[in-house]
Coordinates of C-alpha atoms and ligand atoms in Angstrom, one line a residue:
X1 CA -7.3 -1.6 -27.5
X2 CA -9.8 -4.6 -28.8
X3 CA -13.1 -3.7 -27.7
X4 CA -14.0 -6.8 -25.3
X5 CA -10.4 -6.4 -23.2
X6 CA -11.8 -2.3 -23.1
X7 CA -15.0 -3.3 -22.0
X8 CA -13.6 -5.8 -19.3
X9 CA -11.2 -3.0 -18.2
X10 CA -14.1 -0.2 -18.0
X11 CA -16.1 -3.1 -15.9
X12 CA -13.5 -2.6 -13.6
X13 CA -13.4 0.9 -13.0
X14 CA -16.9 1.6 -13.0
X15 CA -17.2 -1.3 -9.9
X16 CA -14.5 -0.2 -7.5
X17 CA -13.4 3.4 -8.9
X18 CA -11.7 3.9 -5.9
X19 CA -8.4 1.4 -6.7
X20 CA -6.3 3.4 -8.8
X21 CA -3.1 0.9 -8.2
X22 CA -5.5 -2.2 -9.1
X23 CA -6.6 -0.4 -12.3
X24 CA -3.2 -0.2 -13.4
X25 CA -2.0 -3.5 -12.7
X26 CA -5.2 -5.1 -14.9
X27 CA -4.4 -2.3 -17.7
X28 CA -0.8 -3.8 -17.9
X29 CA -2.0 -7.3 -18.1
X30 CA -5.3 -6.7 -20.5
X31 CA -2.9 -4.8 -23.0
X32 CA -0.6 -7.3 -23.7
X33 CA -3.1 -10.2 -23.8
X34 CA -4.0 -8.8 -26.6
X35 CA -2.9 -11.0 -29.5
X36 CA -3.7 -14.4 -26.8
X37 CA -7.2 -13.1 -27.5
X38 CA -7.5 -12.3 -31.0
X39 CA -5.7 -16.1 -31.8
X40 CA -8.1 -18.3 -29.4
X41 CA -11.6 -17.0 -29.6
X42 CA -12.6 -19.7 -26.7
X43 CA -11.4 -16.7 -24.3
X44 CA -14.0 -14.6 -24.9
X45 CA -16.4 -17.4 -25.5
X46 CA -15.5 -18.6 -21.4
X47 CA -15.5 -15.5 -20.4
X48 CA -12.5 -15.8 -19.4
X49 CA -11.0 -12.0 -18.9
X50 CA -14.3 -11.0 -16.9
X51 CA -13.8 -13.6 -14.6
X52 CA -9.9 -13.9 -13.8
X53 CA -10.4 -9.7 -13.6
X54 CA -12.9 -10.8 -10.4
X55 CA -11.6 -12.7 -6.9
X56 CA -12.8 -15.8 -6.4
X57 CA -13.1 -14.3 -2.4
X58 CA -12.7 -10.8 -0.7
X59 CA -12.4 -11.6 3.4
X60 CA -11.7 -8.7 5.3
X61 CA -12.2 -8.5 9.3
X62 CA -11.1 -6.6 12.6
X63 CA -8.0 -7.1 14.6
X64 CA -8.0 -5.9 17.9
X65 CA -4.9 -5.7 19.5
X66 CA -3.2 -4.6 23.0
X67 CA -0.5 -2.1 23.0
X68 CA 2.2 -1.8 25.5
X69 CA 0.0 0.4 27.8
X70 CA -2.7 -2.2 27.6
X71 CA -5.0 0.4 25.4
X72 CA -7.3 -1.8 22.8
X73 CA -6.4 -1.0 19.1
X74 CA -8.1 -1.7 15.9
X75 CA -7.1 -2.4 12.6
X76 CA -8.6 -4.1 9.5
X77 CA -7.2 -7.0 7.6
X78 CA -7.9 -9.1 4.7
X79 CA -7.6 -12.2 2.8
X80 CA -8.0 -12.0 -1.1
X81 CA -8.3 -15.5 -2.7
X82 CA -8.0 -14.9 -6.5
X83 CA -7.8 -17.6 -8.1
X84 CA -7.7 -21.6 -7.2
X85 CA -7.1 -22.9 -10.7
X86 CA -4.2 -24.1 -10.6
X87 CA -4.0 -24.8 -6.9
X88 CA -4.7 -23.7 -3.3
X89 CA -4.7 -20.0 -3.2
X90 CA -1.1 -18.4 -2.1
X91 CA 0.5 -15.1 -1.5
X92 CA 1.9 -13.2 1.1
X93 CA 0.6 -11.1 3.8
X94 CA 1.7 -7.3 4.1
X95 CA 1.8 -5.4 7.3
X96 CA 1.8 -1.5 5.8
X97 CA 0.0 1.8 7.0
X98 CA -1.0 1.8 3.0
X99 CA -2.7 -1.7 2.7
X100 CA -5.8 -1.6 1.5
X101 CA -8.1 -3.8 -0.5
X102 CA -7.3 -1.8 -4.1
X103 CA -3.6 -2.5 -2.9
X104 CA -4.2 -6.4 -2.2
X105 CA -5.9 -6.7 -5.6
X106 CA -3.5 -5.7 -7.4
X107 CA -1.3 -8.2 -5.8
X108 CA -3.3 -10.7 -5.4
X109 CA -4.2 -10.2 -9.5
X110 CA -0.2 -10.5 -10.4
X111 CA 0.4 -13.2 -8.3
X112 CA -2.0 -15.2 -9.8
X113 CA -0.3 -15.0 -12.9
X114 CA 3.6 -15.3 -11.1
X115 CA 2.5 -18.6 -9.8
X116 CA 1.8 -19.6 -12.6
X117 CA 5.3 -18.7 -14.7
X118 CA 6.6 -21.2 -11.4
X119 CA 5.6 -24.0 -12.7
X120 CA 4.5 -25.4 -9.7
X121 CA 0.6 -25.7 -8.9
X122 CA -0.1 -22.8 -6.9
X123 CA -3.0 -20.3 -7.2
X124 CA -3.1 -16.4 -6.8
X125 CA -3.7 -14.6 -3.3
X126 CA -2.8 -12.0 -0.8
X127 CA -3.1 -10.5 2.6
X128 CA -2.2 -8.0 5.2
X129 CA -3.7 -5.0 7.1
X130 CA -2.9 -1.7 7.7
X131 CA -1.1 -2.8 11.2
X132 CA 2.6 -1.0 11.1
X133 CA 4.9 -2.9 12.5
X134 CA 7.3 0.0 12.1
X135 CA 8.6 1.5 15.8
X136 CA 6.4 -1.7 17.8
X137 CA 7.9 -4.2 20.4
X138 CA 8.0 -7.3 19.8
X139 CA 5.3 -7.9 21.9
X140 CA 3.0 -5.3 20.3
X141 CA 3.8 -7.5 17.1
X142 CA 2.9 -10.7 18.6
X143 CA 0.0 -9.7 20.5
X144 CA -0.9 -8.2 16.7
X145 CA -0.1 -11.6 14.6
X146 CA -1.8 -13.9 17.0
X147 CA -5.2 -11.7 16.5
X148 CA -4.9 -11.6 13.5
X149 CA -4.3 -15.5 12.9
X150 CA -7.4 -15.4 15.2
X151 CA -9.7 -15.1 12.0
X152 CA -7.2 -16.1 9.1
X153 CA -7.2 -19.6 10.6
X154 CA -10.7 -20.3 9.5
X155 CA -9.6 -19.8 6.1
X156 CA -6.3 -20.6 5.1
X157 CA -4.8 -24.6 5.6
X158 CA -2.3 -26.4 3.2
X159 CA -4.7 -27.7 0.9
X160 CA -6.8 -24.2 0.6
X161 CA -4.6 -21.0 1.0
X162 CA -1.0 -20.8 1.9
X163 CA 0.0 -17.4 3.2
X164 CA 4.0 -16.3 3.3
X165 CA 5.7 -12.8 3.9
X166 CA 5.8 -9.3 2.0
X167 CA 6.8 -6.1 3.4
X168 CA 6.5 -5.8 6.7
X169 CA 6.2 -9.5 7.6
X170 CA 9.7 -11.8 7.8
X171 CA 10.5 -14.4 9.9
X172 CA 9.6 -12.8 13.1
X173 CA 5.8 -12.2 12.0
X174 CA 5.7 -15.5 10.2
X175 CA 7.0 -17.4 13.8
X176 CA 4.2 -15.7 15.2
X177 CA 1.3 -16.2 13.1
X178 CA 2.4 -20.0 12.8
X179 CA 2.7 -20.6 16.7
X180 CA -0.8 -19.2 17.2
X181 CA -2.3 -21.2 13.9
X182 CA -0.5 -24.4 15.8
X183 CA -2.6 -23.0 19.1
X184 CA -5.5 -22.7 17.8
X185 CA -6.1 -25.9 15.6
X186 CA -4.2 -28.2 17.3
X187 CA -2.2 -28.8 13.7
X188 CA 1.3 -29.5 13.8
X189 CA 4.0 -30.0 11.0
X190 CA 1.2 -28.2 8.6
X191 CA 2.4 -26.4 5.8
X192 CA -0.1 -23.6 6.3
X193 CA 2.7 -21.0 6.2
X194 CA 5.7 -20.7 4.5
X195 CA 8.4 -18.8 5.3
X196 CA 8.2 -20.7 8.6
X197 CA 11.8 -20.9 10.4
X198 CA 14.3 -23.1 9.9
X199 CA 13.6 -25.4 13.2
X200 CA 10.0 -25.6 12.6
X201 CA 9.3 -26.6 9.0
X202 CA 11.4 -23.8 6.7
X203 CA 12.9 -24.5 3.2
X204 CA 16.5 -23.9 3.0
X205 CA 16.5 -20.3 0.7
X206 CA 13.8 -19.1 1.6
X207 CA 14.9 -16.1 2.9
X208 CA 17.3 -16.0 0.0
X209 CA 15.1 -16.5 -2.6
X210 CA 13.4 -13.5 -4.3
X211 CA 16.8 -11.4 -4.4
X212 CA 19.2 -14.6 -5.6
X213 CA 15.9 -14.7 -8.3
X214 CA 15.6 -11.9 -9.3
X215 CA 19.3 -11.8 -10.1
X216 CA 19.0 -15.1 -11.8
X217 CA 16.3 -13.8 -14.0
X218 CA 18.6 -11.0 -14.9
X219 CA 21.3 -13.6 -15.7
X220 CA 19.3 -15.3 -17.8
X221 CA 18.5 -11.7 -20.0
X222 CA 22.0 -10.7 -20.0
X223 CA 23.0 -14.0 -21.9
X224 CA 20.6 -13.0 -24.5
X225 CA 23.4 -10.4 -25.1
X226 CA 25.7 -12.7 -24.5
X227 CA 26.6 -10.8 -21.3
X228 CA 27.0 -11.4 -17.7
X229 CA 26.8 -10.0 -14.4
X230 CA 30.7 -9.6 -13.5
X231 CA 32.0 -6.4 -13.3
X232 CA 28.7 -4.3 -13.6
X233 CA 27.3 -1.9 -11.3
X234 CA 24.1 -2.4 -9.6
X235 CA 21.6 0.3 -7.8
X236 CA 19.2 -1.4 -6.1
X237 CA 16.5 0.4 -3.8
X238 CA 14.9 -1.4 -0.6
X239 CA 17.1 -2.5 2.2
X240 CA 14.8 -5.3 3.3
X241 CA 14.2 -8.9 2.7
X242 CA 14.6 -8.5 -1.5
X243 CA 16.9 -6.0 -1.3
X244 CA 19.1 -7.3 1.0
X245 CA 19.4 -10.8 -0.9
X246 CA 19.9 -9.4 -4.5
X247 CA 22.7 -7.7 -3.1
X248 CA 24.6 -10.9 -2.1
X249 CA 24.1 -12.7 -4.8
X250 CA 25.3 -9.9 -6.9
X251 CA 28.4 -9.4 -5.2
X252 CA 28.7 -13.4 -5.1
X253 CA 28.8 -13.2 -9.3
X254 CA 31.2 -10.2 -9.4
X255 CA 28.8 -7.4 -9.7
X256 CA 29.5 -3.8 -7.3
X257 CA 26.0 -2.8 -5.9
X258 CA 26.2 0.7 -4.8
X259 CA 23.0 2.0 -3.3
X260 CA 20.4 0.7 -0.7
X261 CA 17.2 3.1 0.2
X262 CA 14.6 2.8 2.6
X263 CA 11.5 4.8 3.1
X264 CA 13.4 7.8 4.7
X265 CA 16.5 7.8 2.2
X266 CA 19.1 6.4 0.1
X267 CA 22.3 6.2 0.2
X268 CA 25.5 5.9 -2.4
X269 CA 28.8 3.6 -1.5
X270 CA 30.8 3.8 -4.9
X271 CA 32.7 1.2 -3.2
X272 CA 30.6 -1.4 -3.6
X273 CA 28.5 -3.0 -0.6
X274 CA 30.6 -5.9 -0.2
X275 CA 30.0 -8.9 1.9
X276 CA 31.0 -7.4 5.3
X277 CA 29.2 -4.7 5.1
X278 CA 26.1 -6.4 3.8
X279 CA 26.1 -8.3 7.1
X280 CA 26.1 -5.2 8.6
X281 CA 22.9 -4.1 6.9
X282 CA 21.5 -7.0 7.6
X283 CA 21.8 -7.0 11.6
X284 CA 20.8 -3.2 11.4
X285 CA 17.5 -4.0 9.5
X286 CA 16.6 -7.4 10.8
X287 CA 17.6 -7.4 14.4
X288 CA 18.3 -3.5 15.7
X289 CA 15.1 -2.6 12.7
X290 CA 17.6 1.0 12.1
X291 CA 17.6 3.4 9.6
X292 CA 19.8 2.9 6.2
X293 CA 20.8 6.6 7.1
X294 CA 23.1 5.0 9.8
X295 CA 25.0 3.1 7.1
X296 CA 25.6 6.8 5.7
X297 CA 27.1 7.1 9.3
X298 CA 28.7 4.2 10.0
X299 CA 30.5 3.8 6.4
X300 CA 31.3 7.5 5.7
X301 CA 29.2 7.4 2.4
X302 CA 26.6 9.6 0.9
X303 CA 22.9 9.6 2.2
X304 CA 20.3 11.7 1.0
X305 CA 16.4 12.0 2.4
X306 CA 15.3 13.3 -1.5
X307 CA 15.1 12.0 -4.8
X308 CA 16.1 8.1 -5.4
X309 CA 19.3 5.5 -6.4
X310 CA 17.5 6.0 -10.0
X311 CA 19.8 9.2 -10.4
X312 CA 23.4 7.2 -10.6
X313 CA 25.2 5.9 -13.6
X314 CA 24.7 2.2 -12.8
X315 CA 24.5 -0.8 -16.3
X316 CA 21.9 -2.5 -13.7
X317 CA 18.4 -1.5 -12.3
X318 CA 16.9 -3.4 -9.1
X319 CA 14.4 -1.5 -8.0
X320 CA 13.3 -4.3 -5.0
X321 CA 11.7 -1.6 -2.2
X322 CA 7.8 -0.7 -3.4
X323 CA 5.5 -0.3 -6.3
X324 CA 5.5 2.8 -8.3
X325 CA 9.0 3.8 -7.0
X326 CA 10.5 4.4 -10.1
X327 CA 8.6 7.4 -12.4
X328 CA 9.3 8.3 -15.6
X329 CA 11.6 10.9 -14.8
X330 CA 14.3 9.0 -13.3
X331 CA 13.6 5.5 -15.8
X332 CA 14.8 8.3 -18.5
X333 CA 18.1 9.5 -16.1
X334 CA 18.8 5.4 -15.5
X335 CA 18.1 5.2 -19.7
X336 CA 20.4 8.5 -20.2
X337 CA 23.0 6.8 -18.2
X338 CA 23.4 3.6 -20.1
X339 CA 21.7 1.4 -18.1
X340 CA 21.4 -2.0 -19.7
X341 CA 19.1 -4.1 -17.8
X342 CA 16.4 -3.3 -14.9
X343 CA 14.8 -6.6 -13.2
X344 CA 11.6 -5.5 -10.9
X345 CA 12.5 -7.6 -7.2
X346 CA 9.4 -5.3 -6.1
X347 CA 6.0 -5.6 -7.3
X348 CA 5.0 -3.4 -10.1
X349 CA 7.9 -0.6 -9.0
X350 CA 8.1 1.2 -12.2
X351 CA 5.1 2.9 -13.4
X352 CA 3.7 2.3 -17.2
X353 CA 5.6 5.5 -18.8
X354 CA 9.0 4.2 -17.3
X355 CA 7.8 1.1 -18.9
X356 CA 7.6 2.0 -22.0
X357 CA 10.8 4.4 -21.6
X358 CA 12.9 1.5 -20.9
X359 CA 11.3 -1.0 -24.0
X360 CA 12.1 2.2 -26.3
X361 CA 15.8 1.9 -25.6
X362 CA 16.2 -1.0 -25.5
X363 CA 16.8 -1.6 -22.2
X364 CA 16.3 -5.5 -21.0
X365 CA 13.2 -5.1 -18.6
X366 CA 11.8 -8.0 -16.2
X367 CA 8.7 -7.0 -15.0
X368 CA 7.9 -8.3 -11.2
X369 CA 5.7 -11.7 -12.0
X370 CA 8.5 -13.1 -13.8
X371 CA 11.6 -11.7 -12.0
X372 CA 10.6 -12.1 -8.2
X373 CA 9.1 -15.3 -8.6
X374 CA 12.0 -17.1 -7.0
X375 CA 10.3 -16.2 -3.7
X376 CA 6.9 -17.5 -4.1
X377 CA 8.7 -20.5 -6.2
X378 CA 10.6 -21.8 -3.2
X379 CA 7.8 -21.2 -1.0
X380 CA 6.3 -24.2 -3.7
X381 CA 9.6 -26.0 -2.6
X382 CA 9.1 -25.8 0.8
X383 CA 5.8 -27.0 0.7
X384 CA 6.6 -30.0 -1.1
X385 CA 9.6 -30.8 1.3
X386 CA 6.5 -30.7 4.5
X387 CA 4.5 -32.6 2.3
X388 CA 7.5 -35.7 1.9
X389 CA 8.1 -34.4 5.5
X390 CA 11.8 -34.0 4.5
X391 CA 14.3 -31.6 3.6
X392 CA 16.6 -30.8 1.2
X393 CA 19.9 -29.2 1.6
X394 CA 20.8 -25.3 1.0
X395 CA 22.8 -26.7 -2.3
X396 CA 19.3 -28.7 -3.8
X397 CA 17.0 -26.0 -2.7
X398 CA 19.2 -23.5 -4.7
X399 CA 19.5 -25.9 -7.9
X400 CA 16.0 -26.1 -7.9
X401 CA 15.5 -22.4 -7.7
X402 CA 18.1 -21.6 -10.2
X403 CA 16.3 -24.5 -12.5
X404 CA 13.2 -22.7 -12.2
X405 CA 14.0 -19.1 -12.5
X406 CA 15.5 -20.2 -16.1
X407 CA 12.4 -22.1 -16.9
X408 CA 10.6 -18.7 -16.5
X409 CA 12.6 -16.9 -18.3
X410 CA 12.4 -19.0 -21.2
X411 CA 8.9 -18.9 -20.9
X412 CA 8.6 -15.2 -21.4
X413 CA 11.4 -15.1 -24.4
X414 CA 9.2 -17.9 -26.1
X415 CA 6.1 -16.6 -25.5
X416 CA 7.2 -13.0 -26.7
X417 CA 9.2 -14.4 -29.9
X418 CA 5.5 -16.6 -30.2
X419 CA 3.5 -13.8 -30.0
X420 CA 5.2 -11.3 -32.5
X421 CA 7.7 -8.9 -30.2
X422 CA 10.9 -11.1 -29.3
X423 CA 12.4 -10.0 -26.1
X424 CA 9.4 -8.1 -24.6
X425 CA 9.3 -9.4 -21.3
X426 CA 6.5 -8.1 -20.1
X427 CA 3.8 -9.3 -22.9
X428 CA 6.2 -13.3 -22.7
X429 CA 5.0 -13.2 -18.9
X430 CA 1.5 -12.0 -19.0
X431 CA 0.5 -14.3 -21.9
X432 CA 2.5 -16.9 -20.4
X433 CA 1.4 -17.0 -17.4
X434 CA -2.4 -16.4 -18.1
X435 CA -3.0 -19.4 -20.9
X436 CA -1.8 -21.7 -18.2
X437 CA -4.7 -20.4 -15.2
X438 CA -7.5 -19.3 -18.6
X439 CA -7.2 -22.7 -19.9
X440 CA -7.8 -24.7 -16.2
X441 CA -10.4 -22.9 -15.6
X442 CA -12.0 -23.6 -18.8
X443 CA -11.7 -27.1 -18.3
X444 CA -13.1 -27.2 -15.0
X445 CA -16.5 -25.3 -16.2
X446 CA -18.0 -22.0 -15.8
X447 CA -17.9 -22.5 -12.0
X448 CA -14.3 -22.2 -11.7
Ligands
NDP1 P1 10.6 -5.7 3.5 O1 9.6 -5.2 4.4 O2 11.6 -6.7 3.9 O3 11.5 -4.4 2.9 C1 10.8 -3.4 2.2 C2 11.8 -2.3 1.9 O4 11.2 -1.4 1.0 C3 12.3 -1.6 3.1 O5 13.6 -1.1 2.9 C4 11.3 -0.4 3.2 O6 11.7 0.7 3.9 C5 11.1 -0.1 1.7 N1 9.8 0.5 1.5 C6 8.6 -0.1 1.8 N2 7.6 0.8 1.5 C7 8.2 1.9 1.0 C8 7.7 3.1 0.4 N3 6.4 3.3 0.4 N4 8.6 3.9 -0.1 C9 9.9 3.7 0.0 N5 10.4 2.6 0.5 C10 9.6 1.7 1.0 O7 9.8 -6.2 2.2 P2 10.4 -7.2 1.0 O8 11.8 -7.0 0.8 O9 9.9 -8.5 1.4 O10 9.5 -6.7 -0.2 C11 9.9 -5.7 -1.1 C12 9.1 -5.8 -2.4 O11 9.3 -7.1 -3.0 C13 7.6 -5.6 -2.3 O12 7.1 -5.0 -3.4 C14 7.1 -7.1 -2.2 O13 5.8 -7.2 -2.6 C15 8.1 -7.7 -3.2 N6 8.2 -9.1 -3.1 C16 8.6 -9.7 -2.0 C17 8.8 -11.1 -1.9 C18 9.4 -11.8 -0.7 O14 9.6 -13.0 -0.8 N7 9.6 -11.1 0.4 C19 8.4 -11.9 -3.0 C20 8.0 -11.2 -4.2 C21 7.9 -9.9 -4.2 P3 11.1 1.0 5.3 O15 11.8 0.0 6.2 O16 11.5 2.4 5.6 O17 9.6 0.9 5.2

């Protein structure tokens, strides 16, 4: 590794050795940016790598809650505002037992560079707390948001920082956290939020969009190859938001996905999960909040509490549940059974060695910033339609998002082809997406 992008990374480590996950996700980008810095000297000169390393702002507070017994509970949440040189800071908030500020940083460090790829002017960020909504009613949740919107408020507003969703926080949370912003402030028709529902500001997609992108992306690979997405078989892991929404829009192009997981289990439906039983899913996970063991039950399929989808002979890979969920191990079972493309819906879900397994082989790999843009993309959509105070139908929205998830892609084949190693997705999207923020902030000054 060149000796200035080791001596950023070290910088790193030696400040918060405790954020193992963040670590990683800088060591993926630093390493590919590698020929970005050896062509334009003025990198190093700005200091550029030091400072989009650093967020711009750490907030982290209390959120005292009330259960159902009217007990007082406590936890901590955050705000990381990363970067604002493209535009106002935005990201999602996650609600997760595992949230911590390693674990935001790492998002909050690829999103930066996501929003980028988009297109659209949006800067890097991301929330949450260690709140699990997981097993709460749904005034535990509420009581939760509003206290936690309690603090955000003071820092978040459509022309500084627009939150959205991640795990744990959909439509429910977002309805939430948005009724007690409009509380609060006394600001109406704001987009401070997206993800907001339909009645009350939403984009058309939204929901939709991360899965239908992330297939999109996929789509866009597989032509490379002069190949499409009818007739293949998909695994894909998760059985929320992501999950739920690549798996339509497979089926909707002729694809069989056969595998859903959540964090007890997975289960197999050689079958295919067609479009009646994907609405079955979806009222078990968004409005009963089951277990994907029940489809096992339900369905008469195979459900298992160990190992991972990763083990079946599938020609597609969406691995659209959490980071690090797919290891080395079963990246070399998906590889041994022929696997042809893998597009990341989740952040950062395989780790570095499966990485590199699948680039050995061959395989057509989208890493996360580039393949699940489509979500933070038409969160850029809906804030332009509250902006024009107007909406666009389901069939626009989609266009657009389609559009733009092509756009990305080409980005990252250019940019790889550019920079010496056609087809390598991940180096097309890091170096993509960084001399877009690296040169902004260079010619806004050192401040920036
Ligand atoms: P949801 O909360 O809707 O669903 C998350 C799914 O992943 C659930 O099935 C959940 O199972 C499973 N999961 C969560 N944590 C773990 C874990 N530690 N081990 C195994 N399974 C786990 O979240 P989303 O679908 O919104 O997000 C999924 C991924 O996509 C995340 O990485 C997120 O950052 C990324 N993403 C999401 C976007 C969006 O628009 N929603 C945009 C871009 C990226 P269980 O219910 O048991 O916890």
């Amino acid at each position: 590794m060149d000796s200035y992008i080791e001596s950023v990374y070290e910088g790193i480590k030696e400040k918060d050795p405790d954020q193992p996950v963040f670590h990683q996700a800088v060591l993926e980008v630093l390493e590919t940016l590698e020929p970005a810095i050896k062509k334009f000297p003025k990198y190093k000169e700005f200091a550029i790598l030091e400072r989009i390393v650093e967020p711009e702002r750490i907030i982290q507070f209390r959120i005292p809650w009330k259960d159902r017994d009217g007990i007082i509970q406590l936890n901590r949440g955050f705000r990381i505002q990363y970067n604002s040189a493209i535009g106002p800071y935005k990201g999602g908030l996650r609600l997760h037992p595992s949230v911590t500020q390693g674990l935001l940083k790492f998002l909050g460090f690829e999103q930066t560079f996501k929003n980028s790829l988009t297109g659209l002017p949006m800067g890097g960020a991301k929330g949450g707390s260690d709140f699990n909504p997981k097993g709460k009613t749904d005034s535990e949740v509420e009581n939760f948001c509003t206290s936690f919107m309690m603090e955000l408020y003071r820092h978040v507003g459509q022309f500084i920082d627009v939150p959205a969703g991640d795990i744990g926080v959909g439509a429910r949370e977002i309805g939430y956290l948005y009724g007690a912003y409009g509380k609060i402030t006394n600001l109406h028709g704001t987009c401070v939020l997206t993800g907001k529902g339909r009645t009350f500001g939403g984009s058309l997609i939204r929901p939709e969009a991360t899965g239908y992108g992330t297939v999109y992306f996929v789509q866009e690979m597989l032509k490379t190859r002069k190949d499409d997405m009818k007739g293949k078989t998909v695994c894909v892991s998760g059985s929320g938001n992501v999950a739920q929404f690549a798996t339509e829009k497979c089926t909707q192009l002729g694809a069989k996905v056969i595998s859903l997981s959540d964090s007890s289990g997975w289960i197999h439906d050689p079958d295919g999960i067609d479009a009646k039983k994907l609405a079955w899913v979806m009222d078990l996970k968004n409005v009963r909040r089951g277990r994907i063991k029940e489809y096992a039950e339900h369905f008469k399929v195979d459900y298992s509490a160990k190992g991972s989808p990763w083990s079946l002979k599938c020609d597609i890979s969406l691995p659209s549940a959490t980071q690090n969920e797919v290891d080395a191990k079963e990246a070399k079972a998906l590889v041994d059974n022929g696997v042809i493309a893998v597009g990341e819906g989740a952040n950062m879900p395989c780790v570095p060695e499966a990485v590199e397994i699948f680039q050995e082989a061959k395989v057509l790999y989208a890493p996360g910033k580039a393949a699940n843009a489509g979500g933070v993309s038409t969160s850029g959509l809906e804030m332009a339609q509250n902006s024009m105070r107007f909406f666009w139908t389901r069939e626009e929205v989609d266009a657009k998002l389609h559009q733009i998830m092509v756009n990305i892609h080409q980005i990252a084949y250019e940019t790889s082809e550019k920079f010496g190693d056609k087809g390598n997705y991940v180096l097309g999207a890091n170096i993509g997406g960084f001399l877009k923020v690296a040169d902004s902030m260079i010619a806004m000054g050192y401040l920036s």
